[in-house]
Coordinates of C-alpha atoms in Angstrom, one line a residue:
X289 CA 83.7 140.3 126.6
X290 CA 86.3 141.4 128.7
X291 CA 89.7 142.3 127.5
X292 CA 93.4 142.3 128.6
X293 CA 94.3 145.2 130.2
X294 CA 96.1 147.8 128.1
X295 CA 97.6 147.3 125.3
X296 CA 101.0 146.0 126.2
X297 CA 99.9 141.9 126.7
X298 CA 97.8 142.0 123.1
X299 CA 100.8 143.0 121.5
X300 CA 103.0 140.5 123.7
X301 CA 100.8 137.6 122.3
X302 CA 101.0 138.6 118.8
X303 CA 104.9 139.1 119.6
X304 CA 105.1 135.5 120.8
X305 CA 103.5 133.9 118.1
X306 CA 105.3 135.8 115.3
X307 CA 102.0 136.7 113.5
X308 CA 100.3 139.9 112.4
X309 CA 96.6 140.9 112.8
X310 CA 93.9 138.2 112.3
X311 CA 92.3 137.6 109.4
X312 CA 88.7 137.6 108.9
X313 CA 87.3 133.9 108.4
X314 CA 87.4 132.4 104.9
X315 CA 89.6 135.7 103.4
X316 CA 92.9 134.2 102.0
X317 CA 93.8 131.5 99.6
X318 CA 92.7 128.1 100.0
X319 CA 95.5 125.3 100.6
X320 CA 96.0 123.0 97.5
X321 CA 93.6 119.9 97.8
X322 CA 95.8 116.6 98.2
X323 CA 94.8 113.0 99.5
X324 CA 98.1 112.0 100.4
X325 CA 97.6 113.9 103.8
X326 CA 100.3 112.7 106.6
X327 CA 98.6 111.0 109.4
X328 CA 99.9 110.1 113.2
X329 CA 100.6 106.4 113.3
X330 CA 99.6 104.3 116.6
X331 CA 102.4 103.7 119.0
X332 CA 102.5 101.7 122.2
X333 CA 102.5 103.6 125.1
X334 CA 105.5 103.4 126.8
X335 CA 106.8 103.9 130.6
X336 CA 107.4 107.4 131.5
X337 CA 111.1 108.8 131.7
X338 CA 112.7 109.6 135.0
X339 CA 114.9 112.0 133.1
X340 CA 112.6 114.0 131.0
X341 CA 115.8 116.2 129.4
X342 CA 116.6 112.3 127.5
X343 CA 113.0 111.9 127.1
X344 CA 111.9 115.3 125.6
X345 CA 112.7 117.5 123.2
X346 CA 112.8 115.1 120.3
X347 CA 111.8 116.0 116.8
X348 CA 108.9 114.2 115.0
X349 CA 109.1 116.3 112.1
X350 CA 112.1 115.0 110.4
X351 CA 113.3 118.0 108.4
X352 CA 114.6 121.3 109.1
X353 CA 113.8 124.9 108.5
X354 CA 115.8 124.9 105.2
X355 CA 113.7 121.8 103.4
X356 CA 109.9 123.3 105.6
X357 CA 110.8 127.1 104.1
X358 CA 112.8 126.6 100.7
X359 CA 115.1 129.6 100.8
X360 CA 114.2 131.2 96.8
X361 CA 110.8 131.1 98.0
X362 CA 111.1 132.9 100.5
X363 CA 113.1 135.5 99.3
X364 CA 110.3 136.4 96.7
X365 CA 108.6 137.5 99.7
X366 CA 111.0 138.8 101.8
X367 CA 114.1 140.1 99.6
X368 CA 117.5 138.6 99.1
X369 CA 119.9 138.3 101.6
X370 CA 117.3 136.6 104.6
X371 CA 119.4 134.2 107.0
X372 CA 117.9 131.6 108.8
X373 CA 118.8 132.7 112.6
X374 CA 118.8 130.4 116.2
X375 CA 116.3 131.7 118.0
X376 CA 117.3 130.4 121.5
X377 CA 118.1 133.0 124.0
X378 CA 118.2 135.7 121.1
X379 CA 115.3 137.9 123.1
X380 CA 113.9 138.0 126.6
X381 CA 112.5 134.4 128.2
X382 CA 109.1 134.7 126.9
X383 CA 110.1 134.2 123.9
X384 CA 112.1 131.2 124.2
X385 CA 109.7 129.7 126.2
X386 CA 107.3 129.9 123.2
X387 CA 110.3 128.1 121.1
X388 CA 109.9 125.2 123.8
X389 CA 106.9 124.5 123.5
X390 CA 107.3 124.1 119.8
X391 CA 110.5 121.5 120.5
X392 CA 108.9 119.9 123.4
X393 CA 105.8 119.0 121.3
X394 CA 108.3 117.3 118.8
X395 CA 107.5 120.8 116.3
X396 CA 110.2 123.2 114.8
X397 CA 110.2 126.9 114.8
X398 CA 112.3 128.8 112.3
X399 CA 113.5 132.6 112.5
X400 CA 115.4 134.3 109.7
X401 CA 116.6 138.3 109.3
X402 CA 118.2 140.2 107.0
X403 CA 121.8 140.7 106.7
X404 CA 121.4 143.9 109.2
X405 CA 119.5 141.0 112.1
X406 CA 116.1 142.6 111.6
X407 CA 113.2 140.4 111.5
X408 CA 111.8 139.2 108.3
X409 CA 109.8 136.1 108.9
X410 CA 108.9 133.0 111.3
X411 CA 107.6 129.6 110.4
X412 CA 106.6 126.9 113.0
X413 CA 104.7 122.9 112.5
X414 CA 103.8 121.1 115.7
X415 CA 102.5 117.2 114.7
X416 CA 99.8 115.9 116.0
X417 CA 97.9 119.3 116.3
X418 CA 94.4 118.0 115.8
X419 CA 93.8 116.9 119.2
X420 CA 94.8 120.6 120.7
X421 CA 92.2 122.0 118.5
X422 CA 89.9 120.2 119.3
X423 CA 90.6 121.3 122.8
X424 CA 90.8 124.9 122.7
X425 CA 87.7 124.7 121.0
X426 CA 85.9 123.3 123.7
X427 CA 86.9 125.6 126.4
X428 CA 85.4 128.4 123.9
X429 CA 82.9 125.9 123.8
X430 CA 82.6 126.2 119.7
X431 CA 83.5 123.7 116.6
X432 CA 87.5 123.7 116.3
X433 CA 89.1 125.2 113.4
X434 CA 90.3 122.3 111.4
X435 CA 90.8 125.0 108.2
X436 CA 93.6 124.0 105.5
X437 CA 96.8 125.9 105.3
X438 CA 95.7 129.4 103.5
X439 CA 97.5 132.6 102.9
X440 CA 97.4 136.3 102.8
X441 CA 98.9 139.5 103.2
X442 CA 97.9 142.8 104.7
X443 CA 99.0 146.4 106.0
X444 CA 100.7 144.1 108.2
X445 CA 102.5 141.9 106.2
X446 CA 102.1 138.2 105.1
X447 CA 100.4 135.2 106.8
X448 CA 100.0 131.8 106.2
X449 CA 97.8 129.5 109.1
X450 CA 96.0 126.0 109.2
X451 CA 96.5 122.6 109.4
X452 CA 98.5 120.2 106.7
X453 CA 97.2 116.8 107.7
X454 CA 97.5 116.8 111.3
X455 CA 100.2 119.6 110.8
X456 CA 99.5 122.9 112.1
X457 CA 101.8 125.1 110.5
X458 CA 102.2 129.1 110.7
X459 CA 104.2 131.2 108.4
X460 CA 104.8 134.9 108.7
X461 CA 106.7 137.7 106.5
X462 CA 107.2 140.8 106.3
X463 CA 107.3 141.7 102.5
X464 CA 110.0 143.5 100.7
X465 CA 107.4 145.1 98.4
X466 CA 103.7 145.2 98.8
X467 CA 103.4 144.6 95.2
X468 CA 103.1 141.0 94.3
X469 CA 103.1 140.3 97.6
X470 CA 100.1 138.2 97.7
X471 CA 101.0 136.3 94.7
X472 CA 104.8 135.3 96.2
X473 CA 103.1 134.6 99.7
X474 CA 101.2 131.6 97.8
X475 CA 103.7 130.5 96.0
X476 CA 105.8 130.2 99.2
X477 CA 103.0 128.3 101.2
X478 CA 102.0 125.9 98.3
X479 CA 106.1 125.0 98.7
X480 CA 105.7 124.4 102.2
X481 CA 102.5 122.3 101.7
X482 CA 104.2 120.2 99.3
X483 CA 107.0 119.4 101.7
X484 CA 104.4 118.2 104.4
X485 CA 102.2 116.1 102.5
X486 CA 105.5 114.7 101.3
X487 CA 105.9 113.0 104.8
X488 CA 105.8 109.9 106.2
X489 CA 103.3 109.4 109.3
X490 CA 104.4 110.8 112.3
X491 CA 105.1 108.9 115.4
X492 CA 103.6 109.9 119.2
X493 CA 105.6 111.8 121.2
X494 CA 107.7 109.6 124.2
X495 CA 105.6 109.7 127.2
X496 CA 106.1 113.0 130.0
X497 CA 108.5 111.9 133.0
X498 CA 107.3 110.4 136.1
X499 CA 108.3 113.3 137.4
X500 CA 105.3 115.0 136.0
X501 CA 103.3 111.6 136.5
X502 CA 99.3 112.5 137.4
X503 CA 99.9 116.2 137.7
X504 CA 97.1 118.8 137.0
X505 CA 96.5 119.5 133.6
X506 CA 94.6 122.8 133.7
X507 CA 94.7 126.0 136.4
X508 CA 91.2 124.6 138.0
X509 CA 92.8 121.3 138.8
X510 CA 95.8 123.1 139.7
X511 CA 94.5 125.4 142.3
X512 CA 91.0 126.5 142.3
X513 CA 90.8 130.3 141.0
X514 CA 89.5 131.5 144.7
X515 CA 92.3 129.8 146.5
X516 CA 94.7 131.5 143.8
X517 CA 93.0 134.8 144.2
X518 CA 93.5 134.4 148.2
X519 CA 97.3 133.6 148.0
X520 CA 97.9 136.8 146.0
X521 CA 95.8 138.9 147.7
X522 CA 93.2 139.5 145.2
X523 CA 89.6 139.5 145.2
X524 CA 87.3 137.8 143.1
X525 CA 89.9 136.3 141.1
X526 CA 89.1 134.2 137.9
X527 CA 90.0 131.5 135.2
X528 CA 89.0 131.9 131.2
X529 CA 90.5 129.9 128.6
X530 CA 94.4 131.3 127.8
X531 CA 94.3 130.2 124.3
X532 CA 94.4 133.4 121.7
X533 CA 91.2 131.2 119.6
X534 CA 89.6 134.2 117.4
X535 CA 93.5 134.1 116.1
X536 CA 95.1 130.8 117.3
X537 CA 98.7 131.0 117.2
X538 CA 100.5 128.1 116.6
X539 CA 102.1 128.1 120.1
X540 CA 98.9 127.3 122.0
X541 CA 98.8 124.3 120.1
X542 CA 102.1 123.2 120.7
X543 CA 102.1 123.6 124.1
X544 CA 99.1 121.4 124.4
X545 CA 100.2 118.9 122.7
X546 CA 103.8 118.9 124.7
X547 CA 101.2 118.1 127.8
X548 CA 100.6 121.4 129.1
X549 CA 98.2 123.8 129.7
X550 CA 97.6 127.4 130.0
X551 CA 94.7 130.3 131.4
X552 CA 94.1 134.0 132.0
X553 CA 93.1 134.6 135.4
X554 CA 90.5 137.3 136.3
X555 CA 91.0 139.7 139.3
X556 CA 87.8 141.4 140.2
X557 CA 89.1 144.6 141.5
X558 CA 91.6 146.8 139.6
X559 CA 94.7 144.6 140.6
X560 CA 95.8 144.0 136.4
X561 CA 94.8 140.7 134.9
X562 CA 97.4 137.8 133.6
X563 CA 98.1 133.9 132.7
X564 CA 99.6 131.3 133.8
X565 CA 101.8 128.9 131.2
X566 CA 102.9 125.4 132.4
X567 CA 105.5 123.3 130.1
X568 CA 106.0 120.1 131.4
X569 CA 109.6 118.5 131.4
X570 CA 111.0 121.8 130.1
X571 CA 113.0 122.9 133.1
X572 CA 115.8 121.7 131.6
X573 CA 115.5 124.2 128.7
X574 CA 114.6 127.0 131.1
X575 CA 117.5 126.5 132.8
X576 CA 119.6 126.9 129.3
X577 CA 117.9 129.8 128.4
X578 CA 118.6 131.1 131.8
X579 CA 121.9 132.0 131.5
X580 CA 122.1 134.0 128.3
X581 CA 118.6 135.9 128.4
X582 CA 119.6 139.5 128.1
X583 CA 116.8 141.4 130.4
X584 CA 115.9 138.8 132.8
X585 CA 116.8 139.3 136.5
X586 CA 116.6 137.1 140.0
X587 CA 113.5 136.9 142.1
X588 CA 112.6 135.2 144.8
X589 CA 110.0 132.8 145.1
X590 CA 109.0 131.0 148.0
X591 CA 110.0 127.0 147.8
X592 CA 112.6 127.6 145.1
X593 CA 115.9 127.5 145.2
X594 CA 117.6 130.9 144.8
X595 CA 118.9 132.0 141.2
X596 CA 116.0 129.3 139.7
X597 CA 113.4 132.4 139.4
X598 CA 113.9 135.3 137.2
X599 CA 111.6 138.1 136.5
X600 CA 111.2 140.6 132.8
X601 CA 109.2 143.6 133.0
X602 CA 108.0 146.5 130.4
X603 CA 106.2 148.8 130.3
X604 CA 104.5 150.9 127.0
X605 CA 104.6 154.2 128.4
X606 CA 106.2 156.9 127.2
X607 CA 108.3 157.3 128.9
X608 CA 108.0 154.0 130.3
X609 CA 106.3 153.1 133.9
X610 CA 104.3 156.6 133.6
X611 CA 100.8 157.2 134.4
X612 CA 98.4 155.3 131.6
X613 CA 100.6 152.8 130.7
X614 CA 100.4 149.0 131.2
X615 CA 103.1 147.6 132.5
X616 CA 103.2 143.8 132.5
X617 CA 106.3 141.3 134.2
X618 CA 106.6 137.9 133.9
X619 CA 107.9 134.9 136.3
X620 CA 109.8 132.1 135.0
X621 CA 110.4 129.4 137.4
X622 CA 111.0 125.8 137.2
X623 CA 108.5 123.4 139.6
X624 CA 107.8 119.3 139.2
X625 CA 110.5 120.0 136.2
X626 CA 107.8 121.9 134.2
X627 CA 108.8 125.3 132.3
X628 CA 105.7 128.2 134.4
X629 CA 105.5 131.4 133.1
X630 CA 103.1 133.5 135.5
X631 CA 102.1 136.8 134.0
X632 CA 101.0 139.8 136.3
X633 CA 99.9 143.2 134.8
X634 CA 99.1 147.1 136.3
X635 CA 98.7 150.5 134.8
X636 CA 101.1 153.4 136.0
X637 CA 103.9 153.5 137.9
X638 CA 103.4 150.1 139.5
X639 CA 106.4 147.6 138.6
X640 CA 107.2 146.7 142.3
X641 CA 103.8 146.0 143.4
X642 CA 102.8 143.9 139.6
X643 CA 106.7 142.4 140.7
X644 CA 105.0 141.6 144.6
X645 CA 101.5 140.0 142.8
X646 CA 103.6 138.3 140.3
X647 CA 105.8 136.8 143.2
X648 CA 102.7 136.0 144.8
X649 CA 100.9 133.9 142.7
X650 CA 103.5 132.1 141.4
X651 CA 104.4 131.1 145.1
X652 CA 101.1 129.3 145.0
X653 CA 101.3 128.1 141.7
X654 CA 104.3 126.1 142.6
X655 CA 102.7 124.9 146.2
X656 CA 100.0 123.4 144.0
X657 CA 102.7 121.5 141.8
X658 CA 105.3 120.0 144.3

């Protein structure tokens, strides 16, 4: 099996979805067995919106991060003093771009830290998660994980994953003690079961804009992996699933359930490997995020207005950008109103040419949309 190059993007996933290593399958504690499961209830569909920022984000979840994460709870696993934080535009664009895909799939996403703003623990629920399971799955081309919400804690800290109902829920915390640990970690996610099964049924999301109407929904019917691999200059390019299955965070099933779709892409020479993200109806939020993103900075992409684009880049070098590292930059840019996020990678000294590639195939990727 081929892997992302270096170790910079595995640790950018795991980043993005808030979660610590995997678990093996069937280690943890199973979910508490209840028939009173919430289910999605049938809705007419409607007509699309021609303003998707008054048609999406809207929450189908109907409670908050205080009533999904009960506070005392938490703080068994945690310690005292955790604060439930806004994550939007606290780090780079990446991240909040995982946090839309979480609102634009009608989810929630929940952040606290301590009194000193470090990290202690995330939570996040997108509805009607079944049917992105089952999708993921069949690009690995395997049965989908459909496991109840279980817990567990490692070297790493504590993790709860699964489905509630048609819930998919994740929970992770980074323990004040290792002792008792475990113990605190199910209380805290038999709580947050309770509160989910608690739940009336769940509506359908609103429709995606006309906007978005009959556009692609995957990188093949976007652009075919050659063409792509031709616009950027790259040879032999391409496409495998872009879902993170052996370890599913809970973002790949929000964002396809918002509508979108995402995939790694495959150069066959030493280039650096990447993915491609696509958020329908989420320019809006890009835009928002935009302004106050702390490391972000202009690029220009061909067929986009000027200021739309910006560019992040690191690098896990020490020093950074030094030979043997992976450096890895990202392109946000709005096109057809959707929220893409095209990853480029490289190893060494190579932030202006990954930059270039970057530039370059997110050029095409937004030819193929508008």
């Amino acid at each position: 099996m081929r892997m992302l190059v270096g170790g910079l993007a595995v640790v950018a996933v795991l980043l993005l979805a808030g979660c610590s290593s995997a678990q093996p399958v069937g280690a943890g504690t199973a979910a508490p067995t209840d028939d009173a499961t919430p289910s999605a209830s049938a809705t007419p569909t409607a007509t699309p919106s021609d303003t998707p920022e008054r048609a999406r984000p809207v929450s189908l979840v109907g409670i908050g991060c205080e009533e999904l994460v009960p506070l005392a709870e938490l703080e068994n696993v945690v310690g005292d003093g955790t604060v439930l934080v806004d994550p939007t535009g606290e780090q780079a664009n990446a991240w909040s771009a995982t946090h839309a895909s979480f609102a634009y799939a009608g989810g929630l996403y929940c952040r606290w830290s301590d009194s000193m703003g470090q990290y202690r623990a995330m939570a996040s629920v997108t509805p009607n998660a079944t049917a992105a399971a089952e999708q993921i799955a069949a690009e690995f081309e395997t049965d989908p994980a459909l496991e109840e919400l279980s817990s567990w804690c490692s070297i790493d800290g504590c993790r709860a994953t699964g489905f509630v109902g048609d819930f998919h829920v994740t929970i992770a915390a980074v323990p004040e003690q290792p002792d008792g640990a475990d113990s605190a970690m199910t209380q805290l996610r038999k709580a947050t079961y309770g509160v989910l099964v608690a739940l009336p049924p769940v509506a359908a999301l609103p429709p995606l804009s006309a906007l978005w109407g009959d556009a692609p929904g995957s990188c093949a019917e976007l652009l075919p992996a050659e063409q792509l691999g031709i616009a950027a200059n790259v040879d032999s390019l391409t496409y495998s699933p872009g879902y993170a299955y052996e370890d599913s965070s809970g973002s790949d099933h929000a964002l396809l359930t918002a509508g979108g779709f995402a995939c790694r892409y495959w150069p066959g020479d030493s280039s650096g490997n990447g993915s491609i993200r696509v958020l329908p109806d989420a320019a809006p939020a890009l835009q928002q995020v935009q302004a106050v993103a702390p490391e972000s900075e202009s690029v220009v992409i061909d067929g986009v207005p000027d200021g739309a684009a910006t560019v992040e880049c690191s690098s896990n070098g020490e020093p950074a950008w030094s030979a043997g590292s992976t450096g890895v930059c990202t392109v946000h840019v709005p096109a057809r109103g959707a929220w893409v996020t095209v990853v480029a990678s490289g190893t060494g000294d190579v932030r202006v040419a990954i930059i270039e590639r970057a530039q370059l195939l997110t050029a095409a990727v937004v030819a193929a949309l508008v």
